[in-house]
Amino acid sequence: MIKNANSLGGVIHTYQRYDPRNFPPPTQPPPDLVSPAFEHMLAYGDMRELTEEELARAVHLDIRQIAGLGPSLDALRQMLLERKRKILATWETQRVVEEARQSFQKLAEKAQPPKELADAFNKAVSEEQIRDLERLWYRTGDERSRFARQLLQLVDRLGDKYQVDELASKYEFTGRKPLSIEQALAVKEELETIDRLLKQLEEAAQTAQIGIIDLQELSEFADEEQLEGLAQLQRQVEELLRQMAEQQGLEHTRGGFQLTPKAYRLFQGKLLEKIFSQLQASRSGRHHGPIIGEGAVELQTTKEYEFGDSVTQMDIPQTLINAMIRGGTQLPLRMKAEDIVIHRTRNNPKCATAVLMDMSGSMRHYGQYINVKRMGLALDGLIRKEYPGDFLQVVEMYSFAKPVHARDIATLMPKPVTIFDPVVRLRADISREDISELQIPPHFTNIQHALQLGRQFLISRDTLNRQIILITDGLPTAHLDGPHLYLLYPSDPLTEAATMREALLCQREGIVINIFLLSSWNQSPEDIRFAHRLAESTKGRVFFTAGPDLDRFVVWDYVNRRKSIVG
């Protein structure tokens, strides 16, 4: 493969029935390059640049766009299948299998193990175990001894036998020409290379996804004309790929493609589109009903002025026309109350939300943290697009709690587990200068501190509509008490009591706590009971959600709450 990092060299995109001179028309939606890039970041928390190979794998094409010009998948597959057929029809493997066995046995008979290692050596040879022979090599204590050198030769010879046995069992040879051991190893490598290329081509034929072909491997089978055709297709697809990447907010740099804020917004939009497309139209209309009152958004419909209406929403043109119809066009124009027409308005009250995202060690199971981050991005996109006056604060929750900017949601990762004891009882005075957060095991769940941070963010907002969305998979296992941080696993009544006290402080400030409880392998009835107690203390609710549906449940609950506030 070409190693130039500044080009797509070595990445060859092949299509079945694809015409490189007839790219998709403007009306055809472009392949989605942004979503796979963000999904990679959600899984690995890595904001690094994407290589051309990674971006190429993300492109999917409609099968209707694929025509037959250029080197087609079928032609390449037939060429490789014919080569494989000839190989299998030429050679036979029975004799080389026996030759490899005898070669190993003869070399083993010549070995002269020390008396104390003789039994172990004979067992390793009879069972044909490379691992046992390697252990014997370490037991010799002298790598330069004659027996140590003999063991290395035996390991190498046994490895060849393994390869030959695998070749004979993996492929059905029908020929009569015998193979030597060296030839058998070369034939095995060639057949496996063909199989790799066939697998790529078969996958491309099924999914219409751009295939990535190794030029160096393909050059062993294709002629110069075919390789030149692939190189020409490569250059055309490279240009198309870069154009689509720029349109979708992927900026081309020296190292690859960098995600930009435009890509971020596009991904959020795709998340919301997917979420709302899964909801029934009769239940998921995203438009507000005709809530009438004095609000910030004027509607096109109007009504006659009534005492108490604000004239700031007056329909001035219609009001002037009414005055002229009643009193004529003489100046000065005299206006009366019955001439005034007022725009109806829609109430659009603000809502303040704090989302507490569990990033403790247990969230790594089943990839729960990916679903939580996807939900955070979707909710942030919903508020930015549909409710720009609302407030959203994300809080990362682990042994501590920290505020997170929306742009950093994709980089969050579950904390590594550093203590594996079945019972943990730790206390740390975090006010001491010689104790830093880096010394604290990070994988516990501090719901109390997260609620405290969420409450502090919400009480300063000038709205009565405040809520905390808590997303977790179980009981709290950490809490703060003054300067002391307690890490208690399994969950202790002290931690549960501290968490409930913080919930009551939220209730006193009119903050509702809604809990989305994710399923977990170690979830118990006590987890569920505690979640209910916590939510009920603020007249909130508990949602039991499957991981992949988390974003849909949270977004839709937010929309429903917004509608209930307006109503």
XYZ file of C-alpha atoms in Angstrom:
567
model
C 0.000 0.000 0.000
C 1.139 3.548 -0.658
C 2.236 5.121 2.623
C 1.758 8.819 1.753
C -0.405 10.173 4.568
C -1.586 13.104 2.467
C -3.388 11.078 -0.177
C -5.775 8.181 -0.463
C -3.025 6.090 -2.005
C -3.528 2.389 -1.561
C -7.220 2.728 -0.737
C -9.103 1.467 -3.761
C -12.877 1.778 -3.872
C -14.582 -0.781 -6.097
C -18.274 -1.040 -6.891
C -20.487 -3.537 -8.559
C -21.930 -2.032 -11.754
C -20.664 1.430 -10.801
C -20.052 4.061 -13.465
C -17.234 6.383 -12.300
C -18.229 9.006 -14.875
C -21.800 9.189 -13.622
C -21.764 10.171 -9.982
C -25.021 10.355 -7.981
C -27.362 13.150 -9.122
C -27.843 16.232 -6.913
C -31.249 14.985 -5.786
C -29.743 11.800 -4.362
C -28.931 12.212 -0.631
C -25.160 12.041 -0.149
C -23.661 9.180 1.845
C -23.579 9.894 5.578
C -19.946 10.477 6.518
C -20.621 12.246 9.811
C -22.528 9.567 11.732
C -19.864 6.828 11.530
C -17.230 9.351 12.592
C -19.234 10.378 15.646
C -20.162 6.784 16.484
C -16.426 6.046 16.571
C -15.930 8.909 19.019
C -18.842 7.807 21.204
C -17.292 4.346 21.480
C -13.684 5.398 22.049
C -13.908 8.989 23.310
C -11.273 9.930 20.757
C -11.417 13.281 18.977
C -8.432 12.545 16.763
C -8.474 13.066 13.027
C -9.955 10.327 10.850
C -7.672 8.699 8.309
C -8.758 8.374 4.694
C -9.215 4.627 5.151
C -11.566 5.109 8.112
C -13.587 7.695 6.230
C -13.738 5.542 3.109
C -15.233 2.660 5.100
C -18.054 4.965 6.201
C -19.394 5.632 2.698
C -22.452 3.681 1.559
C -23.944 4.003 -1.923
C -27.382 3.190 -3.259
C -27.181 0.030 -5.370
C -29.016 1.904 -8.150
C -26.024 4.211 -8.539
C -23.704 1.333 -9.405
C -23.111 0.699 -13.112
C -20.793 -1.683 -14.963
C -17.904 0.470 -16.171
C -14.418 -0.005 -14.773
C -13.165 -3.126 -13.023
C -16.355 -4.645 -11.640
C -16.635 -6.706 -8.512
C -17.826 -9.686 -10.516
C -14.781 -9.622 -12.795
C -12.396 -9.452 -9.847
C -14.212 -12.221 -7.999
C -14.190 -14.513 -11.023
C -10.479 -13.908 -11.524
C -9.705 -14.820 -7.902
C -12.051 -17.829 -7.871
C -10.431 -19.189 -11.031
C -6.978 -18.819 -9.481
C -8.147 -20.621 -6.335
C -9.747 -23.406 -8.397
C -6.519 -24.044 -10.309
C -4.492 -24.245 -7.109
C -6.864 -26.778 -5.546
C -6.985 -28.809 -8.749
C -3.186 -28.994 -8.999
C -1.943 -30.142 -5.594
C -2.606 -32.935 -3.125
C -1.774 -32.731 0.603
C -1.733 -36.272 2.023
C 1.979 -36.783 1.450
C 3.049 -33.363 2.773
C 1.012 -33.911 5.942
C 2.874 -37.159 6.562
C 6.195 -35.528 5.638
C 5.631 -32.724 8.182
C 4.764 -35.275 10.891
C 7.833 -37.408 10.223
C 10.097 -34.358 10.049
C 8.995 -33.314 13.530
C 9.289 -36.842 14.964
C 12.786 -37.429 13.543
C 14.035 -34.149 14.934
C 12.521 -34.984 18.326
C 14.298 -38.397 18.361
C 17.651 -36.658 17.917
C 17.094 -34.372 20.900
C 19.002 -35.166 24.101
C 17.076 -33.766 27.067
C 18.621 -33.734 30.573
C 17.417 -36.530 32.813
C 15.269 -34.229 34.970
C 13.464 -32.899 31.868
C 13.116 -36.176 29.947
C 9.584 -37.041 31.084
C 8.255 -33.556 30.411
C 9.963 -33.522 27.013
C 8.488 -36.876 25.967
C 5.016 -35.735 27.006
C 5.320 -32.467 25.075
C 6.455 -34.338 21.961
C 3.720 -36.978 22.151
C 1.006 -34.325 22.679
C 2.598 -32.001 20.081
C 2.177 -28.886 22.231
C 4.291 -25.836 21.329
C 3.493 -24.222 24.672
C 4.966 -27.178 26.590
C 8.130 -27.072 24.496
C 8.489 -23.357 25.189
C 8.141 -23.959 28.935
C 10.901 -26.563 28.712
C 13.150 -24.009 27.008
C 12.764 -21.680 30.007
C 13.463 -24.567 32.404
C 16.794 -25.378 30.755
C 18.277 -22.272 32.384
C 20.878 -21.886 29.629
C 19.652 -20.634 26.272
C 23.003 -21.478 24.678
C 22.933 -25.137 25.656
C 22.577 -27.785 22.981
C 19.168 -28.939 24.248
C 17.866 -25.344 24.287
C 18.849 -24.968 20.630
C 17.202 -28.285 19.820
C 13.993 -27.112 21.477
C 13.908 -23.966 19.326
C 14.292 -26.092 16.199
C 11.500 -28.391 17.400
C 9.149 -25.465 18.040
C 9.810 -24.179 14.540
C 9.274 -27.643 12.995
C 6.064 -28.193 14.986
C 4.806 -24.792 13.841
C 5.281 -25.904 10.226
C 3.333 -29.086 10.997
C 0.481 -27.019 12.435
C 0.376 -24.920 9.259
C 0.380 -27.942 6.966
C -2.354 -29.672 8.982
C -4.464 -26.506 8.809
C -3.985 -26.269 5.052
C -5.134 -29.858 4.530
C -8.193 -29.499 6.753
C -9.247 -26.049 5.536
C -9.197 -26.638 1.763
C -10.321 -29.533 -0.439
C -7.492 -30.367 -2.819
C -8.327 -32.558 -5.819
C -4.981 -32.602 -7.666
C -2.233 -35.242 -7.678
C 0.925 -33.175 -7.620
C 2.741 -33.575 -4.295
C 3.816 -30.579 -2.202
C 6.965 -30.018 -0.213
C 6.638 -28.369 3.197
C 7.972 -25.069 1.851
C 5.562 -25.198 -1.099
C 2.652 -26.032 1.209
C 3.333 -22.979 3.350
C 3.499 -20.760 0.253
C 0.243 -22.230 -1.133
C -1.470 -21.659 2.218
C -0.432 -17.997 2.261
C -1.665 -17.491 -1.313
C -5.038 -19.133 -0.653
C -5.566 -17.078 2.491
C -4.767 -13.885 0.558
C -7.349 -14.838 -2.065
C -9.912 -15.537 0.662
C -9.318 -12.100 2.217
C -9.859 -10.364 -1.103
C -12.961 -12.456 -1.863
C -14.445 -11.572 1.507
C -14.002 -7.854 0.820
C -15.597 -8.145 -2.603
C -18.512 -10.265 -1.366
C -19.233 -7.752 1.399
C -19.189 -4.898 -1.112
C -21.599 -6.800 -3.363
C -24.055 -7.218 -0.485
C -23.891 -3.750 1.073
C -22.821 -1.528 -1.843
C -20.172 -0.158 0.494
C -16.879 1.086 -0.866
C -14.385 -1.777 -0.719
C -10.819 -1.167 0.428
C -8.449 -3.305 -1.602
C -4.766 -3.739 -0.835
C -2.971 -2.904 -4.084
C 0.072 -4.934 -3.110
C -2.007 -8.072 -2.556
C -4.156 -7.508 -5.626
C -1.102 -6.966 -7.848
C -0.221 -10.627 -7.351
C -3.355 -11.629 -9.291
C -4.509 -8.687 -11.455
C -2.762 -7.494 -14.632
C -1.460 -3.970 -15.219
C -4.594 -2.878 -17.085
C -6.834 -3.840 -14.180
C -4.556 -2.113 -11.680
C -4.550 1.060 -13.784
C -8.348 0.953 -13.905
C -8.442 0.674 -10.144
C -5.996 3.566 -9.784
C -8.174 5.761 -12.004
C -11.261 4.859 -9.991
C -9.304 5.613 -6.838
C -8.520 9.168 -7.963
C -12.127 9.868 -8.914
C -13.551 8.498 -5.690
C -10.912 10.403 -3.704
C -12.140 13.687 -5.148
C -15.794 12.784 -4.589
C -15.035 11.724 -1.035
C -13.345 15.010 -0.217
C -16.178 17.039 -1.707
C -18.783 15.155 0.324
C -16.656 15.431 3.464
C -16.400 19.214 3.134
C -20.151 19.516 2.561
C -20.800 17.583 5.763
C -18.393 19.538 7.939
C -15.322 17.296 7.778
C -12.305 19.494 7.261
C -9.390 17.949 5.361
C -6.058 18.417 7.124
C -2.586 16.942 6.848
C -3.427 14.040 9.113
C -6.844 13.219 7.660
C -10.312 14.638 8.284
C -11.191 16.751 11.341
C -14.744 17.102 12.648
C -15.992 20.695 12.765
C -18.955 22.330 14.579
C -20.938 21.942 11.354
C -20.458 18.156 11.519
C -21.497 18.261 15.176
C -24.788 19.984 14.282
C -25.416 17.620 11.381
C -24.987 14.586 13.633
C -27.374 16.035 16.217
C -29.913 16.679 13.468
C -29.621 13.102 12.230
C -30.103 11.803 15.763
C -33.291 13.839 16.205
C -34.575 12.849 12.769
C -34.076 9.184 13.650
C -35.722 9.577 17.058
C -38.843 11.315 15.792
C -39.158 9.042 12.762
C -39.579 6.119 15.189
C -42.583 7.725 16.867
C -46.146 7.441 15.588
C -47.467 10.578 13.940
C -50.619 10.556 16.057
C -48.560 10.668 19.238
C -45.421 12.476 18.225
C -46.414 15.733 16.580
C -43.616 18.139 17.329
C -45.738 21.270 16.891
C -47.302 23.062 19.828
C -51.060 23.248 20.007
C -52.848 26.631 19.815
C -52.085 27.672 23.378
C -53.488 31.181 23.627
C -52.231 33.884 25.947
C -49.717 36.662 26.231
C -46.489 35.087 25.142
C -43.316 35.854 23.263
C -44.193 34.295 19.876
C -46.849 35.941 17.679
C -49.179 33.756 15.626
C -50.674 34.748 12.268
C -54.217 34.531 13.646
C -55.721 37.632 15.239
C -58.576 38.612 17.539
C -60.424 41.784 18.594
C -58.877 43.783 21.398
C -60.125 43.018 24.903
C -59.454 44.917 28.064
C -56.168 43.722 29.541
C -54.577 42.698 26.228
C -51.093 44.044 25.611
C -50.867 46.417 22.640
C -47.339 45.187 21.977
C -48.933 42.411 19.881
C -51.208 44.807 17.941
C -51.720 44.092 14.230
C -50.974 47.653 13.134
C -51.916 47.406 9.407
C -55.296 45.772 10.124
C -55.983 48.191 12.961
C -55.343 51.214 10.702
C -57.538 49.741 7.962
C -60.376 49.241 10.472
C -60.047 52.852 11.633
C -60.166 54.148 8.038
C -63.189 51.980 7.179
C -65.041 53.364 10.198
C -63.979 57.040 10.067
C -62.635 57.600 6.579
C -59.175 58.653 5.481
C -59.294 62.157 6.910
C -56.310 63.206 8.985
C -55.670 63.008 11.812
C -56.827 59.394 11.868
C -58.868 58.687 14.995
C -58.651 55.202 16.429
C -61.082 53.552 18.843
C -60.877 50.403 20.910
C -63.125 48.473 18.516
C -60.643 49.153 15.666
C -57.738 47.448 17.417
C -56.797 43.917 16.377
C -54.384 41.853 18.468
C -52.197 38.996 17.319
C -52.796 35.801 19.189
C -49.619 34.586 20.866
C -48.129 31.292 21.887
C -46.816 30.753 25.350
C -43.192 29.631 25.214
C -41.997 29.425 28.821
C -38.379 28.614 29.507
C -37.306 25.295 30.977
C -34.033 24.646 32.798
C -32.609 21.127 32.796
C -29.548 19.477 34.295
C -28.608 16.061 32.884
C -26.547 13.879 35.221
C -24.700 11.291 33.125
C -23.332 8.247 34.943
C -19.753 7.571 33.820
C -18.812 5.212 36.645
C -17.014 1.932 36.032
C -20.184 -0.143 35.629
C -21.316 1.884 32.606
C -18.758 0.106 30.450
C -20.921 -3.046 30.501
C -22.932 -3.561 27.290
C -21.645 -0.190 26.024
C -24.163 1.688 28.189
C -21.983 4.802 28.186
C -22.359 5.062 24.383
C -26.145 5.237 24.688
C -25.863 7.851 27.440
C -23.600 10.060 25.329
C -25.823 9.688 22.283
C -28.762 10.805 24.424
C -26.830 13.855 25.647
C -26.019 14.921 22.091
C -29.638 14.423 20.984
C -31.056 16.433 23.890
C -28.572 19.251 23.327
C -29.509 19.304 19.634
C -33.241 19.369 20.442
C -32.903 22.345 22.767
C -30.646 24.292 20.402
C -32.991 23.741 17.475
C -36.495 23.754 18.951
C -36.188 25.507 22.314
C -33.300 27.981 22.060
C -34.480 29.838 25.159
C -34.118 26.773 27.380
C -31.121 26.045 29.601
C -29.229 22.749 29.590
C -26.306 21.756 31.784
C -24.602 18.366 31.538
C -22.898 16.903 34.612
C -20.501 13.965 34.492
C -21.006 11.644 37.444
C -18.425 9.218 38.862
C -16.649 9.286 42.252
C -17.032 13.043 41.922
C -19.288 15.153 39.716
C -18.123 17.728 37.186
C -19.884 20.083 34.765
C -19.331 19.237 31.096
C -19.669 21.469 28.055
C -21.912 20.036 25.342
C -19.025 19.945 22.868
C -17.149 17.536 25.177
C -19.942 14.963 25.584
C -18.557 12.708 22.853
C -15.183 12.412 24.612
C -16.531 11.170 27.960
C -15.589 7.625 28.902
C -16.500 5.306 31.805
C -13.881 5.409 34.511
C -11.488 2.465 34.842
C -12.087 0.103 37.740
C -9.102 0.214 40.087
C -10.414 -1.751 43.093
C -11.768 -5.285 42.743
C -12.468 -6.128 46.387
C -16.038 -7.360 47.038
C -16.367 -4.905 49.941
C -14.899 -1.387 49.900
C -14.966 1.091 52.806
C -12.820 4.147 52.054
C -12.798 7.728 53.295
C -10.647 10.592 51.981
C -10.255 14.124 53.318
C -10.247 16.015 50.016
C -9.518 19.311 51.811
C -5.956 18.173 52.441
C -3.377 19.608 50.080
C -1.504 16.308 49.800
C -4.616 14.488 48.456
C -5.620 15.063 44.835
C -8.442 13.686 42.741
C -5.942 11.588 40.799
C -5.320 9.542 43.955
C -9.022 8.741 44.415
C -10.468 5.574 42.769
C -12.692 7.116 40.071
C -15.161 4.330 39.262
C -17.742 4.824 42.048
C -21.156 6.520 41.610
C -21.649 9.814 43.483
C -25.292 10.712 42.834
C -25.369 13.055 45.825
C -22.598 15.311 44.481
C -24.149 15.262 40.987
C -27.548 16.315 42.386
C -25.833 19.074 44.333
C -24.132 20.445 41.228
C -27.355 20.183 39.208
C -29.289 22.041 41.920
C -26.700 24.820 42.029
C -26.932 25.318 38.280
C -30.746 25.334 38.259
C -31.593 27.601 41.203
C -29.940 30.552 39.442
C -32.234 30.233 36.409
C -35.151 32.667 36.134
C -37.817 30.023 35.573
C -39.998 27.862 37.754
C -39.694 24.959 35.297
C -36.620 23.183 36.573
C -35.804 19.514 36.280
C -32.950 17.079 36.764
C -32.609 14.100 34.449
C -30.591 11.437 36.260
C -29.298 8.580 34.101
C -27.722 5.714 36.011
C -27.759 1.946 36.339
C -28.010 1.439 40.080
C -27.447 2.569 43.632
C -25.062 5.341 44.700
C -21.723 4.159 46.056
C -20.098 7.481 46.985
C -21.057 10.705 48.760
C -19.576 13.844 50.244
C -19.922 14.810 53.902
C -18.173 18.091 54.506
C -14.560 17.726 53.432
C -14.767 13.932 53.430
C -15.446 11.746 50.422
C -16.863 8.295 51.238
C -16.479 5.392 48.814
C -18.693 2.546 50.028
C -19.402 -0.603 48.026
C -21.884 -2.255 48.175
C -24.069 0.808 48.643
C -24.303 1.854 52.285
C -27.246 3.446 54.172
C -24.985 6.454 54.866
C -24.627 7.093 51.135
C -28.307 6.551 50.446
C -29.277 8.942 53.257
C -26.893 11.646 52.004
C -28.319 11.267 48.498
C -31.909 11.524 49.773
C -31.041 14.701 51.735
C -29.797 16.292 48.531
C -32.991 15.237 46.737
C -35.053 16.966 49.428
C -33.033 20.149 48.895
C -33.926 19.890 45.214
C -37.579 19.454 46.150
C -37.416 22.576 48.334
C -36.225 24.557 45.293
C -39.034 23.179 43.123
C -36.696 20.960 41.092
C -38.184 17.729 39.725
C -35.937 14.655 39.481
C -36.719 12.187 36.701
C -34.629 9.015 36.714
C -33.842 6.883 33.692
C -32.748 3.575 35.182
C -30.681 1.508 32.770
C -30.731 -2.264 32.960
C -27.597 -3.836 34.414
C -26.317 -7.352 35.010
C -26.147 -6.760 38.774
C -29.305 -4.669 39.209
C -31.363 -5.661 42.246
C -34.839 -4.842 43.582
C -33.145 -2.447 46.019
C -31.790 -0.427 43.085
C -35.327 -0.028 41.782
C -36.827 0.825 45.181
C -34.198 3.491 45.839
C -34.776 5.048 42.399
C -38.503 5.267 43.169
C -37.857 6.886 46.565
C -35.511 9.415 45.026
C -37.903 10.376 42.219
C -41.016 10.454 44.401
C -39.345 12.875 46.830
C -39.610 15.555 44.103
C -42.771 14.247 42.396
C -40.666 12.881 39.579
C -40.805 9.594 37.733
C -38.646 6.530 37.071
C -38.232 5.232 33.525
C -36.949 1.721 32.866
C -35.227 1.849 29.513
C -33.200 -0.393 27.277
C -29.889 1.158 26.343
C -30.456 1.712 22.596
C -33.807 3.423 23.277
C -32.468 5.831 25.893
C -32.139 8.810 23.548
C -35.682 8.340 22.235
C -37.205 8.099 25.727
C -35.368 11.121 27.116
C -36.021 13.390 24.131
C -39.659 12.426 23.912
C -40.167 12.890 27.646
C -38.593 16.347 27.363
C -40.989 17.281 24.543
C -43.985 15.993 26.502
C -42.912 17.902 29.613
C -42.488 21.019 27.496
C -46.005 20.619 26.149
C -47.452 20.099 29.635
C -45.715 23.269 30.836
C -47.192 25.243 27.928
C -50.644 23.787 28.563
